[in-house]
């Protein structure tokens, strides 16, 4: 971590150091954006914008003892939201996560998908995001607190509540799954 | 398996459920890296370094210092030779500036690249006033109205923008308003809605940025960040207002409780909006002047995040009513929303914000039982009205679910439902719905520990489209005033649909987008699942009033989409059957 703090400090005047930060995080940020948007072309645009903004704002970046990656996630999340706002008029980008109709279709068409993923999609956008950041992106509570702009304690509470709701959703859908198994 | 093990197992399943992604294309990745490196190098070169300061000093000496020295020497020489006449002296004096100008261009002098003499911009902008003022808490419905003075000189026309920002380095935009301005010194009024509440949390602060932008060249002419103007964010907010008061019905308390005067019950329907909190308590108060003070009777209903109509039953003595069944003018009804904090065990008044909190039972039970019932589609067939209901029951293992009319008479067989989430359809006799007569249906979920309700009002002609459409507007109720946040309107849009039996299921989804002049806008959407047949569904939609009245050239676009899902073998195929774009421009008169 200390090494990363030094690298960030160095990157303010040394492009090579910024290159090292880029190499360290580009794949993770790309995977995150791709998972959120489901579109590789959009993901490439968003990742480009993310690193450009990081480069431009690097002089103002304050090291807070949490990974530089958390800041990149935060910028990427913002870019995703902007993209969503640009496209949401009749073409909601995040339909895959938020639309009940889509979920229904997904349930019917993609039976092979895991029950956990389906239950996750039935949670609120807020719950989905906190669970995805922790379990898919493997961010710590401190990192998530930077990304979603709330306290670490609040992250822990929100995660616990989201898990509780996910557990309930899974319990609700359990008979359905059993039906599928027996009929299949 | 213990609860802890269950969670561990769930966490592991979640990790395994992570969707796989394709690796980033190496060519793209390398290209982006190269571009970033180029930019990083360029940015470093633009920084002020000792070498650059020396270079700038050298350029200054060459461009300004040498000509000045030359002019000074020449002036000294002229002074040492007395002028022979006044006319000659005048000629020299007038020639001096010209001589100086000529000599700034020193032959052979090297002008370093990138040496640009800064031209001070004459453009300026400043905040004259803003409502709500800095320091006032902002809620999700807040619209800040900036009165901005500006002095535009460098170009004929520009965009004057106000941005609301937050976060580290104030780098996150949470609202924008803008207007076109022309050259001169004037003021402009720019409303800026707080747009992106999802990324804000209680305690965050929002500040404003002021920009003048040349739209043609996309060039920033002026930027000011008056950081001293800050507004705290209050993500939890609520509004509530009574929209309907039902007729009184005689009430006999259970058991042999003696009453000194007859008691009546009235159903009071309130529209509420609750944001930033999963649950809260809606309290309906009836205050009546009596000898020695004011008697207040209250009834409470738990409410969930979002906006909806809820009906609460209030029990009042007969002397609260006039002979025609209406409430006496001395009886004042009011609605308030309280939030219960489980950590402190205290209530906070969210709406109207300064209300006295009722004590004891009147404060409402802590919202530990967030039961919910919601009326979805209402379908009409030859013999019955079929009311689709969703419920969530947590407060007790079972509850009674009933459908009542406005007189609180059951119109369907009460059902006992089990804890959890479910949806079901209850049939009621169609003859309860008579031509020309509105029918109010209230779904009541009563677990003993808690009671929650949801109401819809419908008419027979809601089910009749003018033509042969699959999708039509049955009716729209517009609710404004104290029922909804300031400057907002709640549209209760009831949509009729007809979905053929060839489909196994369907859905109606809507998207809404509003724009208020150049001051930004917003949008949203939602949807509802439905079964084949003829039916209606009501969607609550919040919009700024100015978008509906055309004030500031406001516009609103609303579109509904009916899809049907046909199952053929193992495959389900969804298709869009119909779209509907109602004209909302004349719903509210221009103020």
Coordinates of C-alpha atoms in Angstrom, one line a residue, chain B residues 5 18 44 49 53 65 90 142 148 158 189 202 207 230 331 347 356 367 376 378 397 410 412 439 449-450 473 521:
Chain B
X5 CA -22.9 -20.7 8.2
X18 CA -19.7 -13.4 -10.6
X44 CA 4.3 17.7 -17.6
X49 CA 9.6 24.6 -14.1
X53 CA 10.7 30.5 -15.9
X65 CA 13.5 45.1 -22.0
X90 CA 5.5 68.6 -30.7
X142 CA -35.0 20.2 -4.2
X148 CA -27.2 35.1 -11.7
X158 CA -22.9 32.1 -24.7
X189 CA -32.8 33.0 -13.4
X202 CA -26.9 12.4 4.6
X207 CA -21.7 23.5 -3.8
X230 CA -22.8 25.1 0.5
X331 CA -62.3 19.6 13.0
X347 CA -39.1 9.5 16.3
X356 CA -45.1 18.0 17.3
X367 CA -41.9 0.2 11.8
X376 CA -51.7 -3.9 -9.6
X378 CA -57.5 -4.5 -12.5
X397 CA -47.2 -15.5 10.2
X410 CA -66.0 -6.3 1.8
X412 CA -64.6 -10.1 -2.1
X439 CA -65.7 2.9 -7.6
X449 CA -50.0 -6.4 14.6
X450 CA -50.2 -4.0 11.7
X473 CA -55.2 6.3 -21.3
X521 CA -34.4 17.9 -16.9

